[in-house]
Tab-separated table of C-alpha atoms in Angstrom:
chain	number	residue	atom	x	y	z
A	1	MET	CA	108.697	68.639	99.460
A	2	LEU	CA	108.313	71.269	96.846
A	3	SER	CA	108.280	69.678	93.351
A	4	ALA	CA	108.190	71.125	89.711
A	5	LYS	CA	108.106	68.588	86.820
A	6	ASN	CA	108.475	69.231	83.126
A	7	LEU	CA	107.619	72.907	83.088
A	8	THR	CA	107.492	74.592	79.789
A	9	CYS	CA	106.820	78.305	79.468
A	10	VAL	CA	106.476	80.348	76.202
A	11	ARG	CA	106.170	84.129	76.357
A	12	ASN	CA	105.849	86.355	73.200
A	13	GLN	CA	106.533	83.477	70.849
A	14	ARG	CA	109.885	82.686	72.680
A	15	VAL	CA	110.400	79.461	74.926
A	16	LEU	CA	111.648	80.739	78.311
A	17	PHE	CA	112.244	77.352	79.469
A	18	GLU	CA	111.234	73.814	78.533
A	19	ASN	CA	110.916	70.486	80.341
A	20	LEU	CA	112.221	72.090	83.532
A	21	SER	CA	112.163	70.114	86.763
A	22	LEU	CA	113.395	70.884	90.394
A	23	GLU	CA	112.923	69.757	93.849
A	24	LEU	CA	113.378	71.339	97.150
A	25	ASN	CA	113.118	69.958	100.592
A	26	ALA	CA	112.367	71.496	103.938
A	27	GLY	CA	115.035	73.528	105.540
A	28	GLN	CA	116.646	74.319	102.092
A	29	LEU	CA	117.405	77.442	100.005
A	30	MET	CA	117.443	77.515	96.383
A	31	TYR	CA	119.403	80.187	94.535
A	32	VAL	CA	118.023	80.846	90.943
A	33	THR	CA	120.544	82.592	88.755
A	34	GLY	CA	120.950	83.426	85.122
A	35	PRO	CA	121.175	86.325	82.766
A	36	ASN	CA	118.643	89.010	82.246
A	37	GLY	CA	115.777	87.553	80.137
A	38	ALA	CA	116.446	84.018	80.955
A	39	GLY	CA	113.144	83.639	82.789
A	40	LYS	CA	114.017	83.889	86.499
A	41	THR	CA	111.023	86.128	87.381
A	42	THR	CA	108.637	83.921	85.211
A	43	LEU	CA	109.801	80.885	86.850
A	44	LEU	CA	109.387	82.261	90.327
A	45	ARG	CA	105.772	83.544	89.422
A	46	SER	CA	105.103	80.245	87.918
A	47	LEU	CA	106.099	78.306	91.145
A	48	VAL	CA	103.511	80.155	93.159
A	49	GLY	CA	100.939	79.911	90.569
A	50	LEU	CA	100.926	83.446	89.232
A	51	ASN	CA	101.745	82.543	85.633
A	52	GLN	CA	100.175	80.045	83.283
A	53	LEU	CA	102.471	77.295	82.045
A	54	GLN	CA	102.059	75.644	78.708
A	55	HIS	CA	102.930	72.264	80.474
A	56	GLY	CA	104.120	70.877	83.837
A	57	GLU	CA	103.117	70.316	87.361
A	58	ILE	CA	103.989	72.122	90.620
A	59	THR	CA	103.076	70.468	93.856
A	60	PHE	CA	103.873	70.996	97.676
A	61	ASN	CA	103.674	67.940	99.720
A	62	GLN	CA	101.869	66.178	96.783
A	63	GLN	CA	99.127	68.888	96.725
A	64	ASN	CA	98.861	71.137	93.739
A	65	ILE	CA	100.453	74.498	94.306
A	66	SER	CA	97.155	76.483	93.449
A	67	GLU	CA	95.743	74.916	96.595
A	68	CYS	CA	98.671	76.119	98.912
A	69	GLY	CA	97.936	79.908	99.157
A	70	THR	CA	98.334	80.433	102.867
A	71	ASN	CA	101.602	78.351	102.684
A	72	ILE	CA	103.226	80.690	100.226
A	73	LEU	CA	104.862	84.218	100.682
A	74	PHE	CA	105.826	85.903	97.524
A	75	ILE	CA	107.518	89.067	97.176
A	76	GLY	CA	108.340	90.230	93.677
A	77	HIS	CA	110.666	92.861	92.320
A	78	LYS	CA	108.073	95.446	92.616
A	79	PRO	CA	107.469	96.216	96.281
A	80	ALA	CA	103.576	95.868	95.877
A	81	ILE	CA	102.879	98.285	98.773
A	82	ASN	CA	100.446	101.184	98.904
A	83	GLU	CA	102.493	104.425	98.536
A	84	TRP	CA	99.767	106.620	99.764
A	85	LEU	CA	99.849	104.816	103.124
A	86	THR	CA	102.538	104.946	105.843
A	87	ALA	CA	104.790	102.028	106.539
A	88	GLU	CA	102.809	101.403	109.691
A	89	GLN	CA	99.486	101.462	107.862
A	90	ASN	CA	100.751	99.021	105.282
A	91	LEU	CA	101.913	96.694	107.922
A	92	LEU	CA	98.723	96.828	109.843
A	93	HIS	CA	96.873	95.902	106.628
A	94	TRP	CA	99.046	92.842	106.152
A	95	LEU	CA	98.519	91.987	109.801
A	96	SER	CA	94.671	92.042	109.328
A	97	LEU	CA	94.794	90.028	106.146
A	98	THR	CA	96.853	87.394	107.924
A	99	GLN	CA	95.225	87.604	111.268
A	100	VAL	CA	98.640	87.613	112.910
A	101	GLN	CA	99.112	89.387	116.133
A	102	ALA	CA	102.367	91.373	116.285
A	103	ASP	CA	103.738	94.649	117.646
A	104	SER	CA	103.913	96.975	114.458
A	105	THR	CA	106.412	99.283	116.249
A	106	GLU	CA	108.795	96.592	117.004
A	107	LEU	CA	108.545	95.022	113.557
A	108	LEU	CA	109.281	98.484	111.908
A	109	TYR	CA	112.254	98.902	114.217
A	110	LYS	CA	113.660	95.600	113.224
A	111	VAL	CA	113.770	96.570	109.725
A	112	GLY	CA	115.188	100.036	110.380
A	113	LEU	CA	112.141	102.186	109.852
A	114	THR	CA	111.962	103.835	113.301
A	115	GLY	CA	110.927	107.363	113.074
A	116	LEU	CA	109.540	106.964	109.670
A	117	THR	CA	106.283	105.104	110.627
A	118	ASP	CA	103.904	108.142	109.972
A	119	VAL	CA	105.614	109.149	106.630
A	120	PRO	CA	103.566	108.310	103.610
A	121	VAL	CA	105.636	105.538	101.612
A	122	ARG	CA	105.803	107.671	98.266
A	123	TYR	CA	108.241	109.880	100.342
A	124	LEU	CA	110.704	107.215	101.393
A	125	SER	CA	113.888	106.252	99.509
A	126	ALA	CA	113.954	103.081	97.333
A	127	GLY	CA	115.627	101.053	100.078
A	128	GLN	CA	113.054	102.226	102.652
A	129	LYS	CA	110.359	101.278	100.373
A	130	ARG	CA	111.956	97.878	99.952
A	131	ARG	CA	112.113	97.462	103.758
A	132	VAL	CA	108.331	98.242	104.024
A	133	ALA	CA	107.634	95.230	101.564
A	134	LEU	CA	110.184	92.894	103.291
A	135	VAL	CA	108.661	93.358	106.777
A	136	ARG	CA	106.056	90.785	105.588
A	137	MET	CA	108.928	88.132	106.022
A	138	TRP	CA	108.867	88.894	109.867
A	139	ILE	CA	105.202	88.162	110.207
A	140	SER	CA	104.745	85.494	107.715
A	141	GLN	CA	103.705	82.080	108.739
A	142	ALA	CA	104.101	80.491	105.177
A	143	LYS	CA	106.326	77.546	104.789
A	144	ILE	CA	107.561	78.737	101.272
A	145	TRP	CA	109.126	82.020	100.623
A	146	VAL	CA	109.643	82.914	97.075
A	147	LEU	CA	111.537	86.229	96.830
A	148	ASP	CA	112.507	87.961	93.481
A	149	GLU	CA	115.597	90.308	94.020
A	150	PRO	CA	115.028	90.849	97.738
A	151	PHE	CA	118.213	92.593	98.340
A	152	THR	CA	117.512	95.380	95.583
A	153	SER	CA	118.420	98.803	97.107
A	154	ILE	CA	119.065	97.349	100.406
A	155	ASP	CA	122.307	98.305	102.257
A	156	HIS	CA	124.926	96.063	103.806
A	157	LYS	CA	123.232	95.961	107.101
A	158	GLY	CA	120.000	95.119	105.481
A	159	VAL	CA	121.517	92.079	103.591
A	160	GLU	CA	122.990	90.810	106.959
A	161	VAL	CA	119.391	91.167	108.487
A	162	LEU	CA	117.813	89.223	105.480
A	163	THR	CA	120.392	86.453	105.567
A	164	ALA	CA	119.772	85.836	109.166
A	165	LEU	CA	116.100	85.764	108.590
A	166	PHE	CA	116.655	83.207	105.798
A	167	LYS	CA	118.633	81.001	108.211
A	168	ARG	CA	116.136	81.195	110.798
A	169	HIS	CA	113.338	80.249	108.238
A	170	LYS	CA	115.348	77.325	107.155
A	171	GLU	CA	115.961	76.190	110.729
A	172	ASN	CA	112.396	76.024	111.229
A	173	GLY	CA	111.845	73.806	108.324
A	174	GLY	CA	110.833	76.574	105.622
A	175	TYR	CA	111.571	76.648	101.935
A	176	VAL	CA	113.348	79.614	100.365
A	177	ILE	CA	113.637	80.283	96.679
A	178	VAL	CA	115.428	83.535	95.809
A	179	THR	CA	116.964	85.353	92.919
A	180	SER	CA	119.509	88.131	93.367
A	181	HIS	CA	122.055	90.173	91.382
A	182	GLN	CA	124.093	90.054	94.475
A	183	SER	CA	125.955	86.840	95.563
A	184	LEU	CA	124.417	85.002	98.361
A	185	PRO	CA	126.687	83.482	101.036
A	186	GLU	CA	127.506	80.125	100.405
A	187	SER	CA	126.678	78.967	103.996
A	188	ILE	CA	122.882	79.647	103.244
A	189	VAL	CA	122.580	78.172	99.753
A	190	ASP	CA	121.716	74.591	99.544
A	191	GLN	CA	121.156	74.468	95.766
A	192	GLU	CA	121.750	76.822	92.879
A	193	PHE	CA	119.535	76.514	89.858
A	194	LYS	CA	120.914	78.268	86.735
A	195	LEU	CA	118.778	79.291	83.842
A	196	ALA	CA	120.135	79.845	80.401
A	197	TYR	CA	119.000	82.402	77.818
A	198	ARG	CA	117.251	80.703	74.993
A	199	PHE	CA	117.180	82.305	71.580
């Protein structure tokens, strides 16, 4: 179980959320919603240990989240890719870091980047850059996926592919936490967690 208890976060002298608690079980997807500025990105970054909280505790299977690095895949709103490298070079770098054995050509085909493998990422469209970032989901062995706006700049076919990937991860006992300006299919959402804007 992924558990967060009594989380409080203050940014720029404004309380984003206070005494916030949530729980997510294996095989579930949580859809985090709320208006701009409500703290969705901050909450996601806090859940993976990237933001410092004023109060609260986050655990995964009763272990502090700060000790669960290899069990977490976090993909933020920014793609976090090296735009001077090609899509394949970015992928090979991630494979070397995770020590996962995979066919880079096949993976790039799955995300619709065939024919663009040797093009520096800086020359790709916004949607193609997003696909380069999201290819990490195909190779990730992490149990927890935390994804901030993964559908940004992705076309309808890409949304279908990601949705199928979420389903597969859930069926394998994974955890998914996602924010999106696009509505998620009800069939894959197990919990909706709504944040309100605090003045």
